[in-house]
Amino acid sequence: DTIVRAVKETAENQEYSAADVQHIGNGQLGNVVNAIHMLRQESIDAHSEAKDLGVLAERLDRLPVGVIILDGERNIVYHNKLAPVREDTLGKTYVQLLFDQQNSLESWLNDVQDKSIRETHLWTRIQNALPDQTERSVYDVLAEFDNSTVNTQITLITIDRTNHYHADEENMDFIALAAHELRGPITVIRGSLDILEDEVRPKLESEQIQLFERLTVSASRLSGYINNILNVSRFDRRHMQLHLAEDSLQSIYATIARALELRASTQRRKMVVNIPDNLPSVAADRNSISEVISNLVDNAIKYSPVNGEILVTATAELDRVTMSVQDFGIGMPPSVVGQLFNRFYRSHRSRQTVSGTGLGLYISKMIIEQNM
């Protein structure tokens, strides 16, 4: 059976990424969706609809992936045995997948339904339950929106990748536990360094002051790593809570300015900051936004050349304030850009030359989406 073989190859393929969605129509996943449409049409054309829809359902149940078909009202009209579908207390079926709020199936459909005839989208690492719940699986999900006929149809293909992601999940659980235990000691170290430096600074030589600064920067970076790890764990478990309040970007930056300047100077980089005083106020969670800025600047420091500049700028644009962090390093190939915000992702070159966890940009993206 051609479609069964094609889907098996797709389910076993470990090499595709979110960037592949740009060419999904010509790839294996796109072929699966097209094959389902063709199979359904051939079945209806060849025999009576009722009989052949039963044959189609039997064949789709043999597939090693979940298949869900929604109508234009987004009600489930069909699903096969492996689809992550459940019934609520009223007997209505629903798709049991935990999408991110800002990158959900619902928001994507709202975006494409009035301006596209046919669109596809790929999500990776979508859970059907939280990490501490039983019967949890992790899926890659392909959605196709098709408005080319009288009846709008939405097709979902869910590929169970739990085993593939299992090692990452176990690593994250262990690292989060270790980070939680390290948070107390590193807080004590940072506090003690600040007090000690204030008390003895007048008596120190310039070289000794530089030593204290390096210790402070290292303790601050370690604290940043710990915060990133804990925030990833909270986000994955839907425990991350942000408290938005009216604030100014300049005052937010002021809380971390000294630490960033110190971090840059000890690495022989130069910070150039342009955040005007008259910017409109914003709704933001101060702690989380300062963490995002720290992550971006830290990333720029890592990939800048010695004596290179790092530009931090903010501008008012219509109804929002935009902040950017720019460095003048060696850049990155296009193949890397689409994966920058994936958890644990680090390019082969950066793994060899630059330290890090591969979590900073991932959690920064999650925080910004939660603030929106």
XYZ file of C-alpha atoms in Angstrom:
372
model
C 0.000 0.000 0.000
C 1.715 3.193 -1.219
C 0.276 5.556 1.377
C 1.156 3.237 4.274
C 4.746 2.947 3.056
C 4.991 6.718 2.545
C 3.700 7.495 6.032
C 5.972 4.905 7.635
C 8.968 6.565 5.996
C 7.727 9.946 7.228
C 7.157 8.767 10.801
C 10.624 7.222 10.950
C 12.385 10.213 9.384
C 14.317 12.113 12.094
C 15.866 14.810 9.909
C 13.125 17.322 9.140
C 12.797 20.577 11.061
C 10.423 23.516 11.296
C 12.373 25.202 8.477
C 11.281 22.438 6.109
C 7.701 23.705 6.216
C 8.628 26.236 3.496
C 8.914 23.318 1.068
C 6.397 21.026 2.720
C 4.265 20.644 -0.399
C 7.113 18.837 -2.129
C 8.289 16.834 0.881
C 7.256 13.584 2.509
C 4.800 15.158 4.940
C 3.096 17.079 2.169
C 2.826 13.876 0.144
C 1.014 12.222 3.041
C -1.643 14.940 3.095
C -2.010 14.829 -0.692
C -2.247 11.036 -0.641
C -5.061 11.159 1.925
C -6.994 13.615 -0.259
C -6.412 11.515 -3.391
C -7.315 8.297 -1.618
C -10.546 9.799 -0.352
C -11.467 11.204 -3.775
C -10.654 7.959 -5.599
C -12.726 6.055 -3.082
C -15.767 8.309 -3.538
C -15.492 8.353 -7.328
C -15.096 4.612 -7.723
C -17.934 3.298 -5.537
C -20.689 4.441 -3.255
C -19.530 7.057 -0.720
C -20.684 5.229 2.394
C -19.013 1.947 1.463
C -15.710 3.423 0.451
C -15.476 5.836 3.340
C -15.539 2.737 5.507
C -12.703 1.264 3.455
C -10.816 4.545 3.725
C -11.261 4.616 7.504
C -9.929 1.060 7.759
C -6.864 1.941 5.688
C -6.204 5.131 7.661
C -6.377 3.153 10.906
C -3.422 1.130 9.617
C -1.226 4.201 9.373
C 1.528 4.665 12.008
C 0.441 8.286 12.512
C -2.669 10.058 13.754
C -5.015 11.583 11.181
C -7.674 14.122 12.169
C -10.042 15.907 9.774
C -11.906 19.044 10.859
C -14.671 20.871 9.023
C -14.879 24.608 8.421
C -16.359 25.087 11.900
C -13.343 23.209 13.321
C -15.402 20.281 14.521
C -13.824 16.835 14.255
C -15.523 14.899 11.471
C -13.016 12.028 11.381
C -10.048 10.677 13.272
C -8.174 7.402 13.108
C -7.118 5.209 16.028
C -3.735 6.818 16.714
C -5.023 10.388 16.715
C -4.713 12.216 20.080
C -8.450 12.811 20.388
C -10.551 12.649 23.573
C -14.170 13.105 24.623
C -15.262 15.727 27.132
C -17.971 15.199 29.748
C -20.650 16.200 27.227
C -19.480 13.591 24.721
C -17.901 16.061 22.296
C -14.559 15.059 20.783
C -11.598 17.437 20.895
C -7.923 17.406 19.893
C -5.838 16.735 23.017
C -2.709 18.740 22.222
C -1.136 21.522 24.294
C -0.091 24.195 21.809
C 1.684 27.355 22.920
C -0.765 30.186 23.357
C 0.883 32.424 20.761
C 1.613 29.619 18.291
C -1.482 27.469 18.522
C -3.483 25.646 15.892
C -6.383 27.989 16.626
C -4.346 31.175 16.118
C -2.817 29.811 12.904
C -6.241 28.947 11.500
C -7.547 32.397 12.435
C -4.627 33.908 10.542
C -4.987 31.895 7.319
C -8.711 31.298 6.950
C -9.588 34.625 5.311
C -6.480 35.191 3.218
C -5.299 31.801 1.955
C -6.655 29.046 -0.248
C -4.291 26.368 0.951
C -1.650 26.521 3.672
C 0.445 24.054 5.661
C 2.179 24.466 9.002
C 4.454 22.261 11.075
C 4.728 22.267 14.875
C 7.374 20.270 16.717
C 7.438 18.948 20.312
C 3.717 19.324 20.976
C 2.618 17.532 24.145
C -0.751 15.955 24.857
C -0.239 16.264 28.642
C 2.077 18.042 31.056
C 5.429 16.390 31.924
C 4.272 15.224 35.359
C 1.066 13.615 34.053
C 0.577 9.990 33.013
C 0.107 8.764 29.427
C 2.044 11.731 28.090
C 3.227 11.735 24.493
C 5.130 14.278 22.411
C 4.166 14.848 18.785
C 5.227 16.647 15.665
C 2.050 18.001 14.082
C 1.427 18.920 10.452
C -1.719 20.885 9.625
C -3.141 21.576 6.194
C -5.841 24.196 5.659
C -7.687 23.684 2.369
C -10.279 26.232 1.271
C -10.152 25.355 -2.426
C -13.506 23.553 -2.461
C -17.019 24.384 -1.273
C -16.419 22.739 2.068
C -13.367 23.960 3.962
C -11.315 21.089 5.319
C -8.505 21.012 7.867
C -6.288 17.944 8.031
C -3.970 17.205 10.943
C -1.268 14.554 10.902
C 0.286 13.774 14.284
C 3.545 11.853 14.446
C 4.375 10.392 17.845
C 7.999 11.366 18.532
C 7.979 10.589 22.270
C 10.892 8.176 22.056
C 12.882 10.603 19.913
C 12.445 13.449 22.422
C 12.665 11.264 25.524
C 16.372 11.859 26.136
C 15.911 15.636 25.953
C 12.967 15.476 28.367
C 14.921 13.417 30.896
C 17.909 15.747 30.572
C 15.655 18.757 31.137
C 14.093 17.222 34.257
C 17.515 16.414 35.723
C 18.972 19.810 34.825
C 15.973 21.624 36.284
C 16.357 19.726 39.548
C 20.069 20.535 39.674
C 19.394 24.191 38.816
C 16.851 24.455 41.615
C 19.422 23.174 44.110
C 22.112 25.524 42.769
C 19.958 28.635 42.938
C 20.383 29.090 46.693
C 24.182 28.846 46.797
C 24.707 31.088 43.770
C 22.449 33.753 45.314
C 24.592 33.676 48.455
C 27.791 33.928 46.391
C 26.522 36.930 44.415
C 25.360 38.712 47.546
C 28.637 38.066 49.364
C 30.673 39.321 46.391
C 28.689 42.557 46.263
C 29.135 43.196 49.985
C 32.817 42.257 49.983
C 33.575 44.415 46.948
C 31.857 47.455 48.472
C 33.783 47.070 51.718
C 37.284 46.481 50.333
C 37.177 48.330 46.989
C 38.944 51.488 48.320
C 41.897 49.338 49.352
C 42.194 47.325 46.127
C 44.643 47.710 43.293
C 43.289 47.916 39.730
C 44.197 44.286 39.013
C 42.346 43.148 42.139
C 39.288 45.183 41.127
C 39.337 43.456 37.733
C 39.442 40.099 39.508
C 36.336 41.015 41.520
C 34.617 42.121 38.325
C 35.366 38.813 36.627
C 34.011 36.938 39.643
C 30.857 39.060 39.590
C 30.343 38.518 35.861
C 30.859 34.759 36.171
C 28.413 34.541 39.080
C 25.898 36.617 37.122
C 26.208 34.402 34.042
C 25.767 31.280 36.124
C 22.677 32.825 37.688
C 21.381 33.562 34.179
C 21.859 29.958 33.095
C 19.980 28.769 36.172
C 17.101 31.173 35.528
C 16.839 30.032 31.903
C 16.716 26.373 32.895
C 14.086 26.945 35.576
C 11.985 29.070 33.225
C 12.092 26.376 30.526
C 10.899 23.852 33.099
C 8.091 26.184 34.219
C 7.062 26.901 30.643
C 6.943 23.229 29.675
C 4.699 22.539 32.679
C 2.534 25.618 32.051
C 3.681 27.035 35.401
C 5.246 30.202 34.029
C 3.277 33.191 35.256
C 3.986 36.732 34.092
C 2.586 39.829 35.750
C 2.186 42.675 33.274
C 2.351 46.237 34.552
C 2.904 49.676 33.075
C 6.628 50.300 32.871
C 9.271 52.063 30.787
C 11.887 50.262 28.755
C 14.554 52.636 30.006
C 13.845 51.832 33.673
C 13.782 48.107 32.902
C 17.161 48.348 31.198
C 18.556 50.409 34.074
C 18.110 47.456 36.431
C 20.562 45.345 34.404
C 22.718 48.027 32.763
C 25.662 47.734 35.165
C 25.764 43.936 34.928
C 25.689 44.042 31.113
C 28.337 46.760 30.894
C 30.545 44.774 33.248
C 29.986 41.578 31.296
C 30.900 43.306 28.034
C 33.975 45.089 29.387
C 35.452 41.942 30.941
C 35.097 40.252 27.533
C 36.613 43.316 25.821
C 33.411 44.314 24.026
C 31.885 47.788 23.882
C 28.226 48.490 24.642
C 26.548 51.332 22.729
C 23.110 51.984 24.207
C 20.465 54.289 22.739
C 17.192 54.132 24.680
C 15.498 57.570 24.549
C 13.910 59.017 27.683
C 10.667 59.950 25.916
C 9.588 56.478 24.771
C 5.959 55.559 25.552
C 5.370 53.298 28.535
C 4.748 49.603 27.870
C 2.898 46.716 29.483
C 5.568 44.254 30.550
C 6.735 41.869 33.222
C 9.923 43.616 34.378
C 11.814 40.522 35.538
C 11.096 38.500 32.420
C 11.836 41.303 29.942
C 15.126 42.087 31.674
C 15.969 38.401 31.335
C 15.252 38.529 27.603
C 17.491 41.579 27.167
C 20.249 39.889 29.178
C 20.021 36.770 27.020
C 20.212 38.750 23.785
C 23.140 40.853 24.946
C 24.931 37.793 26.309
C 24.457 36.114 22.931
C 25.843 39.196 21.154
C 28.873 39.266 23.450
C 29.633 35.614 22.723
C 29.595 36.047 18.966
C 31.264 39.467 18.720
C 34.950 39.892 17.920
C 37.296 41.335 20.519
C 36.805 45.130 20.740
C 33.600 44.767 18.750
C 30.534 46.935 19.369
C 27.139 45.773 20.566
C 24.296 48.161 19.765
C 21.246 48.238 22.032
C 18.563 50.513 20.622
C 14.887 51.222 21.243
C 12.399 53.115 19.057
C 8.690 53.897 19.120
C 6.820 52.451 16.140
C 3.083 53.115 15.910
C 1.486 51.388 18.900
C 4.575 49.592 20.184
C 8.121 50.059 21.340
C 10.743 48.009 19.512
C 14.076 47.074 21.035
C 16.965 45.544 19.125
C 20.351 44.096 19.995
C 22.898 44.073 17.166
C 26.420 42.711 17.009
C 28.983 42.699 14.226
C 30.203 39.136 14.423
C 30.598 36.613 11.643
C 26.850 36.115 11.177
C 25.160 32.805 10.456
C 24.187 30.738 7.411
C 20.485 30.752 6.386
C 20.153 27.072 7.348
C 20.745 27.977 11.000
C 18.309 30.892 11.281
C 15.158 28.767 11.298
C 16.402 26.706 14.235
C 17.770 29.477 16.476
C 14.811 29.422 18.859
C 14.607 25.648 19.240
C 15.329 24.240 22.677
C 18.916 22.989 23.122
C 19.789 23.993 19.551
C 23.378 25.052 19.000
C 25.060 24.998 15.613
C 28.012 22.679 15.114
C 30.395 25.630 14.899
C 29.124 27.308 18.097
C 29.312 24.071 20.075
C 33.021 23.940 19.332
C 33.894 27.565 20.065
C 31.262 29.145 22.362
C 29.967 28.021 25.749
C 26.252 27.941 26.501
C 23.188 25.795 27.149
C 21.188 26.337 23.960
C 18.265 27.630 26.062
C 18.693 31.414 26.130
C 17.008 32.244 22.812
C 14.382 29.533 23.300
C 13.187 30.939 26.630
C 13.476 34.517 25.321
C 11.035 33.673 22.539
C 8.678 32.007 25.008
C 8.743 35.031 27.322
C 8.064 37.507 24.504
C 5.127 35.420 23.280
C 3.735 35.271 26.817
C 4.064 39.072 27.147
C 2.125 39.708 23.919
